[in-house]
JSON list of C-alpha atoms in Angstrom, two decimals:
[
{"chain": "A", "resi": 1, "resn": "MET", "atom": "CA", "xyz": [297.32, 227.30, -4.41]},
{"chain": "A", "resi": 2, "resn": "SER", "atom": "CA", "xyz": [294.92, 228.86, -1.46]},
{"chain": "A", "resi": 3, "resn": "GLU", "atom": "CA", "xyz": [293.91, 232.35, -1.43]},
{"chain": "A", "resi": 4, "resn": "ALA", "atom": "CA", "xyz": [295.44, 235.02, 1.22]},
{"chain": "A", "resi": 5, "resn": "ARG", "atom": "CA", "xyz": [293.31, 235.62, 3.94]},
{"chain": "A", "resi": 6, "resn": "TRP", "atom": "CA", "xyz": [293.45, 237.90, 6.95]},
{"chain": "A", "resi": 7, "resn": "TYR", "atom": "CA", "xyz": [295.03, 236.59, 9.95]},
{"chain": "A", "resi": 8, "resn": "VAL", "atom": "CA", "xyz": [295.62, 237.94, 13.66]},
{"chain": "A", "resi": 9, "resn": "VAL", "atom": "CA", "xyz": [298.79, 237.53, 15.67]},
{"chain": "A", "resi": 10, "resn": "HIS", "atom": "CA", "xyz": [299.25, 237.98, 19.11]},
{"chain": "A", "resi": 11, "resn": "THR", "atom": "CA", "xyz": [302.29, 240.08, 20.19]},
{"chain": "A", "resi": 12, "resn": "TYR", "atom": "CA", "xyz": [304.07, 241.36, 22.94]},
{"chain": "A", "resi": 13, "resn": "SER", "atom": "CA", "xyz": [302.61, 244.49, 24.59]},
{"chain": "A", "resi": 14, "resn": "GLY", "atom": "CA", "xyz": [304.58, 247.65, 23.13]},
{"chain": "A", "resi": 15, "resn": "TYR", "atom": "CA", "xyz": [305.89, 244.68, 19.96]},
{"chain": "A", "resi": 16, "resn": "GLU", "atom": "CA", "xyz": [303.24, 245.75, 18.00]},
{"chain": "A", "resi": 17, "resn": "ASN", "atom": "CA", "xyz": [305.36, 247.44, 15.13]},
{"chain": "A", "resi": 18, "resn": "LYS", "atom": "CA", "xyz": [309.06, 245.14, 15.84]},
{"chain": "A", "resi": 19, "resn": "VAL", "atom": "CA", "xyz": [306.82, 242.79, 15.10]},
{"chain": "A", "resi": 20, "resn": "LYS", "atom": "CA", "xyz": [305.79, 243.83, 12.48]},
{"chain": "A", "resi": 21, "resn": "ALA", "atom": "CA", "xyz": [309.18, 245.33, 10.79]},
{"chain": "A", "resi": 22, "resn": "ASN", "atom": "CA", "xyz": [310.24, 241.58, 11.93]},
{"chain": "A", "resi": 23, "resn": "ILE", "atom": "CA", "xyz": [307.74, 239.89, 9.37]},
{"chain": "A", "resi": 24, "resn": "GLU", "atom": "CA", "xyz": [308.54, 242.15, 6.46]},
{"chain": "A", "resi": 25, "resn": "LYS", "atom": "CA", "xyz": [312.18, 241.77, 7.84]},
{"chain": "A", "resi": 26, "resn": "THR", "atom": "CA", "xyz": [311.65, 237.58, 7.30]},
{"chain": "A", "resi": 27, "resn": "ILE", "atom": "CA", "xyz": [309.14, 238.21, 3.79]},
{"chain": "A", "resi": 28, "resn": "GLU", "atom": "CA", "xyz": [312.51, 240.05, 1.70]},
{"chain": "A", "resi": 29, "resn": "ASN", "atom": "CA", "xyz": [314.81, 237.48, 2.89]},
{"chain": "A", "resi": 30, "resn": "ARG", "atom": "CA", "xyz": [313.00, 234.06, 2.19]},
{"chain": "A", "resi": 31, "resn": "LYS", "atom": "CA", "xyz": [312.01, 235.77, -0.71]},
{"chain": "A", "resi": 32, "resn": "LEU", "atom": "CA", "xyz": [307.94, 235.14, 0.52]},
{"chain": "A", "resi": 33, "resn": "GLN", "atom": "CA", "xyz": [307.02, 238.25, -0.76]},
{"chain": "A", "resi": 34, "resn": "ASP", "atom": "CA", "xyz": [303.76, 236.07, -2.58]},
{"chain": "A", "resi": 35, "resn": "GLN", "atom": "CA", "xyz": [302.81, 234.77, 0.94]},
{"chain": "A", "resi": 36, "resn": "ILE", "atom": "CA", "xyz": [302.91, 236.57, 3.37]},
{"chain": "A", "resi": 37, "resn": "LEU", "atom": "CA", "xyz": [301.18, 239.56, 0.98]},
{"chain": "A", "resi": 38, "resn": "GLU", "atom": "CA", "xyz": [300.76, 242.17, 3.97]},
{"chain": "A", "resi": 39, "resn": "VAL", "atom": "CA", "xyz": [301.02, 242.91, 7.49]},
{"chain": "A", "resi": 40, "resn": "ILE", "atom": "CA", "xyz": [299.17, 246.20, 9.49]},
{"chain": "A", "resi": 41, "resn": "VAL", "atom": "CA", "xyz": [298.73, 247.51, 12.52]},
{"chain": "A", "resi": 42, "resn": "PRO", "atom": "CA", "xyz": [295.55, 248.81, 12.97]},
{"chain": "A", "resi": 43, "resn": "THR", "atom": "CA", "xyz": [296.38, 252.76, 13.75]},
{"chain": "A", "resi": 44, "resn": "GLN", "atom": "CA", "xyz": [293.71, 254.81, 13.96]},
{"chain": "A", "resi": 45, "resn": "GLU", "atom": "CA", "xyz": [293.68, 259.38, 15.03]},
{"chain": "A", "resi": 46, "resn": "VAL", "atom": "CA", "xyz": [292.88, 260.59, 18.60]},
{"chain": "A", "resi": 47, "resn": "VAL", "atom": "CA", "xyz": [292.57, 263.58, 19.59]},
{"chain": "A", "resi": 48, "resn": "GLU", "atom": "CA", "xyz": [294.87, 264.47, 23.03]},
{"chain": "A", "resi": 49, "resn": "VAL", "atom": "CA", "xyz": [294.11, 266.91, 25.49]},
{"chain": "A", "resi": 50, "resn": "ARG", "atom": "CA", "xyz": [297.33, 267.48, 27.56]},
{"chain": "A", "resi": 51, "resn": "ASN", "atom": "CA", "xyz": [298.01, 269.91, 29.95]},
{"chain": "A", "resi": 52, "resn": "GLY", "atom": "CA", "xyz": [295.03, 271.89, 28.02]},
{"chain": "A", "resi": 53, "resn": "VAL", "atom": "CA", "xyz": [296.88, 271.51, 24.90]},
{"chain": "A", "resi": 54, "resn": "LYS", "atom": "CA", "xyz": [295.61, 269.20, 21.82]},
{"chain": "A", "resi": 55, "resn": "LYS", "atom": "CA", "xyz": [297.30, 267.06, 20.11]},
{"chain": "A", "resi": 56, "resn": "ALA", "atom": "CA", "xyz": [296.43, 264.75, 17.19]},
{"chain": "A", "resi": 57, "resn": "VAL", "atom": "CA", "xyz": [297.86, 261.07, 17.93]},
{"chain": "A", "resi": 58, "resn": "SER", "atom": "CA", "xyz": [298.02, 258.09, 15.97]},
{"chain": "A", "resi": 59, "resn": "ARG", "atom": "CA", "xyz": [296.66, 255.09, 18.70]},
{"chain": "A", "resi": 60, "resn": "LYS", "atom": "CA", "xyz": [296.98, 251.93, 18.49]},
{"chain": "A", "resi": 61, "resn": "MET", "atom": "CA", "xyz": [293.58, 250.03, 17.19]},
{"chain": "A", "resi": 62, "resn": "PHE", "atom": "CA", "xyz": [294.34, 246.40, 18.77]},
{"chain": "A", "resi": 63, "resn": "PRO", "atom": "CA", "xyz": [297.40, 246.71, 20.96]},
{"chain": "A", "resi": 64, "resn": "GLY", "atom": "CA", "xyz": [299.15, 242.88, 21.60]},
{"chain": "A", "resi": 65, "resn": "TYR", "atom": "CA", "xyz": [297.95, 242.25, 17.99]},
{"chain": "A", "resi": 66, "resn": "VAL", "atom": "CA", "xyz": [298.96, 242.60, 14.29]},
{"chain": "A", "resi": 67, "resn": "LEU", "atom": "CA", "xyz": [297.04, 241.61, 10.88]},
{"chain": "A", "resi": 68, "resn": "ILE", "atom": "CA", "xyz": [298.94, 239.62, 8.33]},
{"chain": "A", "resi": 69, "resn": "HIS", "atom": "CA", "xyz": [297.44, 238.35, 4.99]},
{"chain": "A", "resi": 70, "resn": "MET", "atom": "CA", "xyz": [298.64, 235.63, 3.98]},
{"chain": "A", "resi": 71, "resn": "ILE", "atom": "CA", "xyz": [298.98, 232.87, 2.49]},
{"chain": "A", "resi": 72, "resn": "GLN", "atom": "CA", "xyz": [298.63, 229.86, 5.01]},
{"chain": "A", "resi": 73, "resn": "ASN", "atom": "CA", "xyz": [301.07, 227.55, 4.81]},
{"chain": "A", "resi": 74, "resn": "GLU", "atom": "CA", "xyz": [304.06, 225.72, 6.61]},
{"chain": "A", "resi": 75, "resn": "ASP", "atom": "CA", "xyz": [306.46, 228.09, 5.71]},
{"chain": "A", "resi": 76, "resn": "THR", "atom": "CA", "xyz": [304.22, 231.11, 6.37]},
{"chain": "A", "resi": 77, "resn": "TRP", "atom": "CA", "xyz": [302.77, 229.31, 9.60]},
{"chain": "A", "resi": 78, "resn": "TYR", "atom": "CA", "xyz": [306.66, 228.98, 10.72]},
{"chain": "A", "resi": 79, "resn": "VAL", "atom": "CA", "xyz": [307.63, 232.20, 9.72]},
{"chain": "A", "resi": 80, "resn": "VAL", "atom": "CA", "xyz": [304.99, 234.13, 11.25]},
{"chain": "A", "resi": 81, "resn": "ARG", "atom": "CA", "xyz": [305.22, 231.76, 14.91]},
{"chain": "A", "resi": 82, "resn": "ASN", "atom": "CA", "xyz": [308.53, 232.16, 15.41]},
{"chain": "A", "resi": 83, "resn": "THR", "atom": "CA", "xyz": [309.52, 235.80, 14.51]},
{"chain": "A", "resi": 84, "resn": "ARG", "atom": "CA", "xyz": [310.02, 237.43, 18.06]},
{"chain": "A", "resi": 85, "resn": "GLY", "atom": "CA", "xyz": [307.41, 239.65, 20.18]},
{"chain": "A", "resi": 86, "resn": "VAL", "atom": "CA", "xyz": [305.00, 236.77, 18.62]},
{"chain": "A", "resi": 87, "resn": "THR", "atom": "CA", "xyz": [303.05, 234.91, 21.02]},
{"chain": "A", "resi": 88, "resn": "GLY", "atom": "CA", "xyz": [301.00, 232.84, 18.97]},
{"chain": "A", "resi": 89, "resn": "PHE", "atom": "CA", "xyz": [297.54, 232.74, 16.08]},
{"chain": "A", "resi": 90, "resn": "VAL", "atom": "CA", "xyz": [294.92, 234.23, 17.28]},
{"chain": "A", "resi": 91, "resn": "GLY", "atom": "CA", "xyz": [292.45, 230.85, 17.04]},
{"chain": "A", "resi": 92, "resn": "PRO", "atom": "CA", "xyz": [291.52, 227.76, 18.67]},
{"chain": "A", "resi": 93, "resn": "GLY", "atom": "CA", "xyz": [294.79, 225.06, 19.55]},
{"chain": "A", "resi": 94, "resn": "SER", "atom": "CA", "xyz": [297.54, 226.27, 17.05]},
{"chain": "A", "resi": 95, "resn": "GLU", "atom": "CA", "xyz": [295.38, 226.14, 13.97]},
{"chain": "A", "resi": 96, "resn": "PRO", "atom": "CA", "xyz": [295.09, 230.21, 12.73]},
{"chain": "A", "resi": 97, "resn": "ILE", "atom": "CA", "xyz": [291.59, 230.95, 12.19]},
{"chain": "A", "resi": 98, "resn": "PRO", "atom": "CA", "xyz": [291.23, 233.45, 8.68]},
{"chain": "A", "resi": 99, "resn": "LEU", "atom": "CA", "xyz": [288.71, 236.49, 10.00]},
{"chain": "A", "resi": 100, "resn": "THR", "atom": "CA", "xyz": [285.50, 236.55, 8.03]},
{"chain": "A", "resi": 101, "resn": "GLU", "atom": "CA", "xyz": [284.19, 239.10, 6.13]},
{"chain": "A", "resi": 102, "resn": "ALA", "atom": "CA", "xyz": [282.27, 240.47, 8.83]},
{"chain": "A", "resi": 103, "resn": "GLU", "atom": "CA", "xyz": [284.50, 240.20, 10.77]},
{"chain": "A", "resi": 104, "resn": "MET", "atom": "CA", "xyz": [286.78, 242.17, 9.40]},
{"chain": "A", "resi": 105, "resn": "ARG", "atom": "CA", "xyz": [283.61, 244.59, 9.01]},
{"chain": "A", "resi": 106, "resn": "SER", "atom": "CA", "xyz": [282.96, 244.68, 12.56]},
{"chain": "A", "resi": 107, "resn": "LEU", "atom": "CA", "xyz": [286.27, 245.19, 13.57]},
{"chain": "A", "resi": 108, "resn": "GLY", "atom": "CA", "xyz": [285.74, 248.40, 12.33]},
{"chain": "A", "resi": 109, "resn": "ILE", "atom": "CA", "xyz": [288.38, 247.70, 9.76]},
{"chain": "A", "resi": 110, "resn": "ALA", "atom": "CA", "xyz": [286.84, 246.45, 6.59]},
{"chain": "A", "resi": 111, "resn": "ASP", "atom": "CA", "xyz": [287.58, 250.19, 4.99]},
{"chain": "A", "resi": 112, "resn": "ILE", "atom": "CA", "xyz": [291.30, 250.40, 6.02]},
{"chain": "A", "resi": 113, "resn": "ILE", "atom": "CA", "xyz": [291.81, 246.76, 4.24]},
{"chain": "A", "resi": 114, "resn": "SER", "atom": "CA", "xyz": [290.16, 246.37, 0.76]},
{"chain": "A", "resi": 115, "resn": "GLU", "atom": "CA", "xyz": [290.25, 242.60, -0.04]},
{"chain": "A", "resi": 116, "resn": "LYS", "atom": "CA", "xyz": [288.29, 243.12, -3.70]},
{"chain": "A", "resi": 117, "resn": "GLU", "atom": "CA", "xyz": [291.12, 245.52, -5.07]},
{"chain": "A", "resi": 118, "resn": "ALA", "atom": "CA", "xyz": [290.56, 246.46, -8.98]},
{"chain": "A", "resi": 119, "resn": "PRO", "atom": "CA", "xyz": [293.40, 244.07, -10.47]},
{"chain": "A", "resi": 120, "resn": "VAL", "atom": "CA", "xyz": [295.75, 246.19, -12.22]},
{"chain": "A", "resi": 121, "resn": "VAL", "atom": "CA", "xyz": [296.94, 245.28, -15.06]},
{"chain": "A", "resi": 122, "resn": "ILE", "atom": "CA", "xyz": [300.89, 246.13, -16.33]},
{"chain": "A", "resi": 123, "resn": "ASP", "atom": "CA", "xyz": [302.20, 245.46, -19.70]},
{"chain": "A", "resi": 124, "resn": "VAL", "atom": "CA", "xyz": [305.85, 244.34, -18.27]},
{"chain": "A", "resi": 125, "resn": "GLU", "atom": "CA", "xyz": [307.06, 240.82, -16.88]},
{"chain": "A", "resi": 126, "resn": "VAL", "atom": "CA", "xyz": [309.55, 238.87, -15.58]},
{"chain": "A", "resi": 127, "resn": "GLY", "atom": "CA", "xyz": [313.07, 239.91, -17.37]},
{"chain": "A", "resi": 128, "resn": "ASP", "atom": "CA", "xyz": [311.80, 242.74, -18.96]},
{"chain": "A", "resi": 129, "resn": "SER", "atom": "CA", "xyz": [313.52, 245.61, -19.53]},
{"chain": "A", "resi": 130, "resn": "ILE", "atom": "CA", "xyz": [312.32, 248.84, -17.78]},
{"chain": "A", "resi": 131, "resn": "GLU", "atom": "CA", "xyz": [313.24, 252.65, -16.70]},
{"chain": "A", "resi": 132, "resn": "VAL", "atom": "CA", "xyz": [311.85, 254.22, -13.79]},
{"chain": "A", "resi": 133, "resn": "ILE", "atom": "CA", "xyz": [309.67, 257.73, -15.28]},
{"chain": "A", "resi": 134, "resn": "SER", "atom": "CA", "xyz": [309.66, 259.00, -11.14]},
{"chain": "A", "resi": 135, "resn": "GLY", "atom": "CA", "xyz": [310.57, 258.82, -7.94]},
{"chain": "A", "resi": 136, "resn": "ALA", "atom": "CA", "xyz": [313.84, 258.63, -6.75]},
{"chain": "A", "resi": 137, "resn": "TRP", "atom": "CA", "xyz": [315.07, 256.20, -9.56]},
{"chain": "A", "resi": 138, "resn": "GLU", "atom": "CA", "xyz": [314.13, 258.02, -12.17]},
{"chain": "A", "resi": 139, "resn": "GLY", "atom": "CA", "xyz": [315.60, 257.78, -15.52]},
{"chain": "A", "resi": 140, "resn": "THR", "atom": "CA", "xyz": [316.87, 254.38, -13.58]},
{"chain": "A", "resi": 141, "resn": "GLN", "atom": "CA", "xyz": [317.41, 251.98, -16.29]},
{"chain": "A", "resi": 142, "resn": "SER", "atom": "CA", "xyz": [317.14, 247.73, -14.77]},
{"chain": "A", "resi": 143, "resn": "THR", "atom": "CA", "xyz": [315.28, 244.39, -15.30]},
{"chain": "A", "resi": 144, "resn": "VAL", "atom": "CA", "xyz": [312.22, 243.28, -13.17]},
{"chain": "A", "resi": 145, "resn": "LEU", "atom": "CA", "xyz": [313.62, 240.14, -11.16]},
{"chain": "A", "resi": 146, "resn": "ALA", "atom": "CA", "xyz": [309.57, 240.47, -9.34]},
{"chain": "A", "resi": 147, "resn": "ILE", "atom": "CA", "xyz": [306.10, 241.37, -10.05]},
{"chain": "A", "resi": 148, "resn": "ASN", "atom": "CA", "xyz": [303.78, 241.84, -6.44]},
{"chain": "A", "resi": 149, "resn": "PRO", "atom": "CA", "xyz": [300.83, 242.26, -8.04]},
{"chain": "A", "resi": 150, "resn": "ALA", "atom": "CA", "xyz": [299.33, 242.55, -3.96]},
{"chain": "A", "resi": 151, "resn": "LYS", "atom": "CA", "xyz": [301.55, 245.41, -3.26]},
{"chain": "A", "resi": 152, "resn": "GLN", "atom": "CA", "xyz": [301.54, 246.85, -6.42]},
{"chain": "A", "resi": 153, "resn": "THR", "atom": "CA", "xyz": [304.93, 246.82, -7.20]},
{"chain": "A", "resi": 154, "resn": "VAL", "atom": "CA", "xyz": [307.85, 244.94, -9.61]},
{"chain": "A", "resi": 155, "resn": "THR", "atom": "CA", "xyz": [311.83, 244.54, -7.76]},
{"chain": "A", "resi": 156, "resn": "ILE", "atom": "CA", "xyz": [314.38, 245.83, -9.55]},
{"chain": "A", "resi": 157, "resn": "GLU", "atom": "CA", "xyz": [318.11, 245.95, -8.89]},
{"chain": "A", "resi": 158, "resn": "VAL", "atom": "CA", "xyz": [319.87, 249.38, -8.49]},
{"chain": "A", "resi": 159, "resn": "GLU", "atom": "CA", "xyz": [323.29, 250.54, -7.95]},
{"chain": "A", "resi": 160, "resn": "MET", "atom": "CA", "xyz": [323.28, 252.27, -4.68]},
{"chain": "A", "resi": 161, "resn": "PHE", "atom": "CA", "xyz": [327.04, 252.78, -3.07]},
{"chain": "A", "resi": 162, "resn": "ALA", "atom": "CA", "xyz": [329.94, 251.64, -5.17]},
{"chain": "A", "resi": 163, "resn": "GLY", "atom": "CA", "xyz": [328.60, 249.73, -7.32]},
{"chain": "A", "resi": 164, "resn": "GLN", "atom": "CA", "xyz": [326.90, 248.06, -5.36]},
{"chain": "A", "resi": 165, "resn": "ALA", "atom": "CA", "xyz": [323.51, 245.86, -6.99]},
{"chain": "A", "resi": 166, "resn": "THR", "atom": "CA", "xyz": [320.80, 246.45, -4.35]},
{"chain": "A", "resi": 167, "resn": "SER", "atom": "CA", "xyz": [316.78, 244.87, -5.18]},
{"chain": "A", "resi": 168, "resn": "VAL", "atom": "CA", "xyz": [314.56, 248.09, -4.67]},
{"chain": "A", "resi": 169, "resn": "GLU", "atom": "CA", "xyz": [310.57, 247.65, -5.21]},
{"chain": "A", "resi": 170, "resn": "ILE", "atom": "CA", "xyz": [309.31, 250.45, -7.67]},
{"chain": "A", "resi": 171, "resn": "GLY", "atom": "CA", "xyz": [305.48, 250.97, -7.76]},
{"chain": "A", "resi": 172, "resn": "PHE", "atom": "CA", "xyz": [304.18, 249.99, -10.98]},
{"chain": "A", "resi": 173, "resn": "THR", "atom": "CA", "xyz": [303.15, 253.56, -12.23]},
{"chain": "A", "resi": 174, "resn": "GLU", "atom": "CA", "xyz": [306.72, 254.54, -11.48]},
{"chain": "A", "resi": 175, "resn": "ILE", "atom": "CA", "xyz": [308.27, 252.64, -14.38]},
{"chain": "A", "resi": 176, "resn": "LYS", "atom": "CA", "xyz": [307.48, 251.89, -18.55]},
{"chain": "A", "resi": 177, "resn": "LYS", "atom": "CA", "xyz": [308.57, 249.42, -20.11]},
{"chain": "A", "resi": 178, "resn": "MET", "atom": "CA", "xyz": [311.60, 249.34, -22.55]}
]
């Protein structure tokens, strides 16, 4: 399996957050969490002065672009390329070219995205019974359906409306093995 790299996707102006949301929904629907690890729209806090009033606002660092941390293969290329609002990957021709670490630093986003995080070791495996020990689902007991080391989450099923089972992601620190 290839290594996950950061790619830049060009979008219609103003569609960055819609593209991010659509790709994240597709990742969930197609169970691609292990191939498309993260989708971000880099922003920075700036102070605007309007009518003499200072106001802190979040502004897109690269309007018209979305960064995607993924393993590039036919499935991920197809999903991203065919997302509404995406005009294509940044790179010559149709082949996406990953960003180098130097490019990430020069863009000023290496500190936002730390590619070399210390691996978190978790003592649960898919199929293990766990209990949620904090957060909205505290006290819930369930079975681990999936583990996402990149996001440091596990996927479990919880009962929501009228006993309907729904998959939710819970952080590694919010669970304990039973």
